Amino acid sequence: MINKIQRSAGFTLVETLFVLSVFFMIASITVFLLKPHFTKIEKEFFFSNLAADLYYAQIYAIAHQSEVTVNFLPDQQFYYFRSRHHQRHLLKRTYSKEILIYEGSINLNFRFLADGNINKFGSFFIRIHDNRYKLTFLLGKGRFYVVKER
């Protein structure tokens, strides 16, 4: 009877190593499967924030009847908005180092006028991982849209 109690005291080293190796295999597979989802969520989060922020700058310009300057600083990975009447930033947002923003037909600094229109129209480009997007501001009313380029 004493012999039987000693045998059921725990798991063997082989059993423990087998369970741990199965656990680590499942964990590593999960990490590789979640990576594409993370990049997709990162892209959607960036564009939804950017659109909301640009609408905020436009609405602020209309509501306060003042120009709002939009500045992108791609080398420091952030953008900010500043009203002509305020010294501080209305909004400052950082973004991932995986996101590259660069000029196209429009500079990376522009203004929303007091009537909500943009002072320049054109496009600039955004690269997220291996995908390139073009953000275009239309002439009049400050409307904009984003298109994925091939």
PDB file of N, CA and C in Angstrom, residues 91-143:
ATOM      1  N   LEU A  91      -5.506  69.734 -30.509  1.00  0.00           N
ATOM      2  CA  LEU A  91      -5.419  68.276 -30.474  1.00  0.00           C
ATOM      3  C   LEU A  91      -4.025  67.882 -30.935  1.00  0.00           C
ATOM      4  N   LYS A  92      -3.454  66.923 -30.271  1.00  0.00           N
ATOM      5  CA  LYS A  92      -2.161  66.369 -30.671  1.00  0.00           C
ATOM      6  C   LYS A  92      -2.283  64.857 -30.592  1.00  0.00           C
ATOM      7  N   ARG A  93      -1.998  64.182 -31.698  1.00  0.00           N
ATOM      8  CA  ARG A  93      -2.178  62.726 -31.746  1.00  0.00           C
ATOM      9  C   ARG A  93      -0.914  62.067 -32.296  1.00  0.00           C
ATOM     10  N   THR A  94      -0.430  61.082 -31.573  1.00  0.00           N
ATOM     11  CA  THR A  94       0.699  60.291 -32.058  1.00  0.00           C
ATOM     12  C   THR A  94       0.166  59.053 -32.779  1.00  0.00           C
ATOM     13  N   TYR A  95       1.000  58.491 -33.624  1.00  0.00           N
ATOM     14  CA  TYR A  95       0.622  57.267 -34.325  1.00  0.00           C
ATOM     15  C   TYR A  95       1.829  56.344 -34.413  1.00  0.00           C
ATOM     16  N   SER A  96       1.603  55.139 -34.853  1.00  0.00           N
ATOM     17  CA  SER A  96       2.603  54.075 -34.868  1.00  0.00           C
ATOM     18  C   SER A  96       3.765  54.398 -35.809  1.00  0.00           C
ATOM     19  N   LYS A  97       4.927  53.849 -35.483  1.00  0.00           N
ATOM     20  CA  LYS A  97       6.092  53.994 -36.357  1.00  0.00           C
ATOM     21  C   LYS A  97       5.929  53.207 -37.650  1.00  0.00           C
ATOM     22  N   GLU A  98       4.978  52.310 -37.687  1.00  0.00           N
ATOM     23  CA  GLU A  98       4.699  51.528 -38.894  1.00  0.00           C
ATOM     24  C   GLU A  98       3.943  52.352 -39.942  1.00  0.00           C
ATOM     25  N   ILE A  99       3.480  53.535 -39.567  1.00  0.00           N
ATOM     26  CA  ILE A  99       2.696  54.387 -40.456  1.00  0.00           C
ATOM     27  C   ILE A  99       3.586  55.517 -40.952  1.00  0.00           C
ATOM     28  N   LEU A 100       3.704  55.624 -42.274  1.00  0.00           N
ATOM     29  CA  LEU A 100       4.504  56.675 -42.893  1.00  0.00           C
ATOM     30  C   LEU A 100       3.574  57.609 -43.657  1.00  0.00           C
ATOM     31  N   ILE A 101       3.716  58.903 -43.415  1.00  0.00           N
ATOM     32  CA  ILE A 101       2.909  59.903 -44.114  1.00  0.00           C
ATOM     33  C   ILE A 101       3.860  60.783 -44.899  1.00  0.00           C
ATOM     34  N   TYR A 102       3.551  61.009 -46.178  1.00  0.00           N
ATOM     35  CA  TYR A 102       4.414  61.859 -46.984  1.00  0.00           C
ATOM     36  C   TYR A 102       3.588  62.649 -47.998  1.00  0.00           C
ATOM     37  N   GLU A 103       4.185  63.747 -48.422  1.00  0.00           N
ATOM     38  CA  GLU A 103       3.495  64.711 -49.280  1.00  0.00           C
ATOM     39  C   GLU A 103       3.172  64.136 -50.643  1.00  0.00           C
ATOM     40  N   GLY A 104       2.101  64.673 -51.192  1.00  0.00           N
ATOM     41  CA  GLY A 104       1.732  64.404 -52.566  1.00  0.00           C
ATOM     42  C   GLY A 104       1.584  65.750 -53.246  1.00  0.00           C
ATOM     43  N   SER A 105       0.382  66.043 -53.725  1.00  0.00           N
ATOM     44  CA  SER A 105       0.131  67.340 -54.347  1.00  0.00           C
ATOM     45  C   SER A 105      -0.227  68.409 -53.316  1.00  0.00           C
ATOM     46  N   ILE A 106      -0.324  68.021 -52.057  1.00  0.00           N
ATOM     47  CA  ILE A 106      -0.605  68.960 -50.975  1.00  0.00           C
ATOM     48  C   ILE A 106       0.469  68.786 -49.902  1.00  0.00           C
ATOM     49  N   ASN A 107       0.841  69.888 -49.282  1.00  0.00           N
ATOM     50  CA  ASN A 107       1.802  69.827 -48.180  1.00  0.00           C
ATOM     51  C   ASN A 107       1.171  69.128 -46.982  1.00  0.00           C
ATOM     52  N   LEU A 108       1.996  68.833 -46.016  1.00  0.00           N
ATOM     53  CA  LEU A 108       1.498  68.199 -44.802  1.00  0.00           C
ATOM     54  C   LEU A 108       1.093  69.228 -43.752  1.00  0.00           C
ATOM     55  N   ASN A 109       0.912  70.458 -44.173  1.00  0.00           N
ATOM     56  CA  ASN A 109       0.320  71.481 -43.308  1.00  0.00           C
ATOM     57  C   ASN A 109      -0.661  72.285 -44.156  1.00  0.00           C
ATOM     58  N   PHE A 110      -1.859  72.426 -43.637  1.00  0.00           N
ATOM     59  CA  PHE A 110      -2.924  73.137 -44.330  1.00  0.00           C
ATOM     60  C   PHE A 110      -3.863  73.700 -43.287  1.00  0.00           C
ATOM     61  N   ARG A 111      -4.862  74.451 -43.746  1.00  0.00           N
ATOM     62  CA  ARG A 111      -5.772  75.109 -42.801  1.00  0.00           C
ATOM     63  C   ARG A 111      -7.218  74.865 -43.199  1.00  0.00           C
ATOM     64  N   PHE A 112      -8.045  74.725 -42.156  1.00  0.00           N
ATOM     65  CA  PHE A 112      -9.486  74.801 -42.342  1.00  0.00           C
ATOM     66  C   PHE A 112      -9.871  76.247 -42.083  1.00  0.00           C
ATOM     67  N   LEU A 113     -10.552  76.845 -43.036  1.00  0.00           N
ATOM     68  CA  LEU A 113     -10.957  78.242 -42.913  1.00  0.00           C
ATOM     69  C   LEU A 113     -12.194  78.349 -42.039  1.00  0.00           C
ATOM     70  N   ALA A 114     -12.571  79.552 -41.703  1.00  0.00           N
ATOM     71  CA  ALA A 114     -13.699  79.780 -40.791  1.00  0.00           C
ATOM     72  C   ALA A 114     -15.015  79.244 -41.337  1.00  0.00           C
ATOM     73  N   ASP A 115     -15.134  79.112 -42.654  1.00  0.00           N
ATOM     74  CA  ASP A 115     -16.367  78.564 -43.235  1.00  0.00           C
ATOM     75  C   ASP A 115     -16.318  77.043 -43.396  1.00  0.00           C
ATOM     76  N   GLY A 116     -15.228  76.394 -42.941  1.00  0.00           N
ATOM     77  CA  GLY A 116     -15.113  74.938 -43.010  1.00  0.00           C
ATOM     78  C   GLY A 116     -14.403  74.435 -44.246  1.00  0.00           C
ATOM     79  N   ASN A 117     -14.145  75.313 -45.202  1.00  0.00           N
ATOM     80  CA  ASN A 117     -13.412  74.910 -46.399  1.00  0.00           C
ATOM     81  C   ASN A 117     -11.931  74.768 -46.080  1.00  0.00           C
ATOM     82  N   ILE A 118     -11.243  74.043 -46.925  1.00  0.00           N
ATOM     83  CA  ILE A 118      -9.806  73.872 -46.753  1.00  0.00           C
ATOM     84  C   ILE A 118      -9.101  74.889 -47.651  1.00  0.00           C
ATOM     85  N   ASN A 119      -7.959  75.396 -47.225  1.00  0.00           N
ATOM     86  CA  ASN A 119      -7.276  76.425 -48.001  1.00  0.00           C
ATOM     87  C   ASN A 119      -6.543  75.867 -49.215  1.00  0.00           C
ATOM     88  N   LYS A 120      -6.251  74.557 -49.228  1.00  0.00           N
ATOM     89  CA  LYS A 120      -5.597  73.893 -50.352  1.00  0.00           C
ATOM     90  C   LYS A 120      -6.371  72.619 -50.660  1.00  0.00           C
ATOM     91  N   PHE A 121      -6.276  72.167 -51.853  1.00  0.00           N
ATOM     92  CA  PHE A 121      -6.864  70.869 -52.164  1.00  0.00           C
ATOM     93  C   PHE A 121      -5.802  70.023 -52.840  1.00  0.00           C
ATOM     94  N   GLY A 122      -5.949  68.740 -52.701  1.00  0.00           N
ATOM     95  CA  GLY A 122      -4.978  67.814 -53.263  1.00  0.00           C
ATOM     96  C   GLY A 122      -4.898  66.551 -52.426  1.00  0.00           C
ATOM     97  N   SER A 123      -3.786  65.841 -52.574  1.00  0.00           N
ATOM     98  CA  SER A 123      -3.631  64.541 -51.915  1.00  0.00           C
ATOM     99  C   SER A 123      -2.296  64.442 -51.208  1.00  0.00           C
ATOM    100  N   PHE A 124      -2.261  63.609 -50.177  1.00  0.00           N
ATOM    101  CA  PHE A 124      -0.996  63.139 -49.618  1.00  0.00           C
ATOM    102  C   PHE A 124      -1.129  61.652 -49.371  1.00  0.00           C
ATOM    103  N   PHE A 125      -0.007  61.013 -49.091  1.00  0.00           N
ATOM    104  CA  PHE A 125       0.033  59.558 -49.075  1.00  0.00           C
ATOM    105  C   PHE A 125       0.346  59.027 -47.684  1.00  0.00           C
ATOM    106  N   ILE A 126      -0.206  57.852 -47.419  1.00  0.00           N
ATOM    107  CA  ILE A 126      -0.017  57.170 -46.148  1.00  0.00           C
ATOM    108  C   ILE A 126       0.361  55.731 -46.458  1.00  0.00           C
ATOM    109  N   ARG A 127       1.466  55.293 -45.892  1.00  0.00           N
ATOM    110  CA  ARG A 127       1.895  53.904 -46.065  1.00  0.00           C
ATOM    111  C   ARG A 127       1.802  53.208 -44.715  1.00  0.00           C
ATOM    112  N   ILE A 128       1.036  52.119 -44.693  1.00  0.00           N
ATOM    113  CA  ILE A 128       0.911  51.296 -43.492  1.00  0.00           C
ATOM    114  C   ILE A 128       1.356  49.893 -43.869  1.00  0.00           C
ATOM    115  N   HIS A 129       2.469  49.472 -43.300  1.00  0.00           N
ATOM    116  CA  HIS A 129       3.110  48.202 -43.622  1.00  0.00           C
ATOM    117  C   HIS A 129       3.414  48.185 -45.119  1.00  0.00           C
ATOM    118  N   ASP A 130       2.812  47.318 -45.894  1.00  0.00           N
ATOM    119  CA  ASP A 130       3.108  47.250 -47.329  1.00  0.00           C
ATOM    120  C   ASP A 130       2.014  47.882 -48.179  1.00  0.00           C
ATOM    121  N   ASN A 131       1.046  48.527 -47.578  1.00  0.00           N
ATOM    122  CA  ASN A 131      -0.070  49.117 -48.310  1.00  0.00           C
ATOM    123  C   ASN A 131       0.072  50.631 -48.375  1.00  0.00           C
ATOM    124  N   ARG A 132      -0.286  51.195 -49.531  1.00  0.00           N
ATOM    125  CA  ARG A 132      -0.206  52.640 -49.727  1.00  0.00           C
ATOM    126  C   ARG A 132      -1.618  53.183 -49.947  1.00  0.00           C
ATOM    127  N   TYR A 133      -1.923  54.270 -49.241  1.00  0.00           N
ATOM    128  CA  TYR A 133      -3.235  54.901 -49.317  1.00  0.00           C
ATOM    129  C   TYR A 133      -3.065  56.356 -49.717  1.00  0.00           C
ATOM    130  N   LYS A 134      -4.062  56.872 -50.406  1.00  0.00           N
ATOM    131  CA  LYS A 134      -4.047  58.275 -50.805  1.00  0.00           C
ATOM    132  C   LYS A 134      -5.222  58.981 -50.147  1.00  0.00           C
ATOM    133  N   LEU A 135      -4.925  60.010 -49.355  1.00  0.00           N
ATOM    134  CA  LEU A 135      -5.961  60.824 -48.724  1.00  0.00           C
ATOM    135  C   LEU A 135      -6.107  62.081 -49.579  1.00  0.00           C
ATOM    136  N   THR A 136      -7.299  62.300 -50.117  1.00  0.00           N
ATOM    137  CA  THR A 136      -7.554  63.398 -51.040  1.00  0.00           C
ATOM    138  C   THR A 136      -8.556  64.361 -50.450  1.00  0.00           C
ATOM    139  N   PHE A 137      -8.214  65.645 -50.475  1.00  0.00           N
ATOM    140  CA  PHE A 137      -9.126  66.719 -50.090  1.00  0.00           C
ATOM    141  C   PHE A 137      -9.696  67.312 -51.366  1.00  0.00           C
ATOM    142  N   LEU A 138     -11.023  67.415 -51.411  1.00  0.00           N
ATOM    143  CA  LEU A 138     -11.700  67.953 -52.582  1.00  0.00           C
ATOM    144  C   LEU A 138     -11.791  69.469 -52.495  1.00  0.00           C
ATOM    145  N   LEU A 139     -11.945  70.074 -53.638  1.00  0.00           N
ATOM    146  CA  LEU A 139     -12.074  71.527 -53.718  1.00  0.00           C
ATOM    147  C   LEU A 139     -13.410  71.939 -53.121  1.00  0.00           C
ATOM    148  N   GLY A 140     -13.378  72.817 -52.134  1.00  0.00           N
ATOM    149  CA  GLY A 140     -14.602  73.317 -51.511  1.00  0.00           C
ATOM    150  C   GLY A 140     -15.132  72.393 -50.433  1.00  0.00           C
ATOM    151  N   LYS A 141     -15.652  72.950 -49.398  1.00  0.00           N
ATOM    152  CA  LYS A 141     -16.329  72.284 -48.279  1.00  0.00           C
ATOM    153  C   LYS A 141     -15.445  71.366 -47.454  1.00  0.00           C
ATOM    154  N   GLY A 142     -14.175  71.244 -47.757  1.00  0.00           N
ATOM    155  CA  GLY A 142     -13.265  70.469 -46.914  1.00  0.00           C
ATOM    156  C   GLY A 142     -13.549  68.983 -46.884  1.00  0.00           C
ATOM    157  N   ARG A 143     -14.209  68.466 -47.876  1.00  0.00           N
ATOM    158  CA  ARG A 143     -14.477  67.024 -47.919  1.00  0.00           C
ATOM    159  C   ARG A 143     -13.206  66.271 -48.283  1.00  0.00           C
TER     160      ARG A 143
END
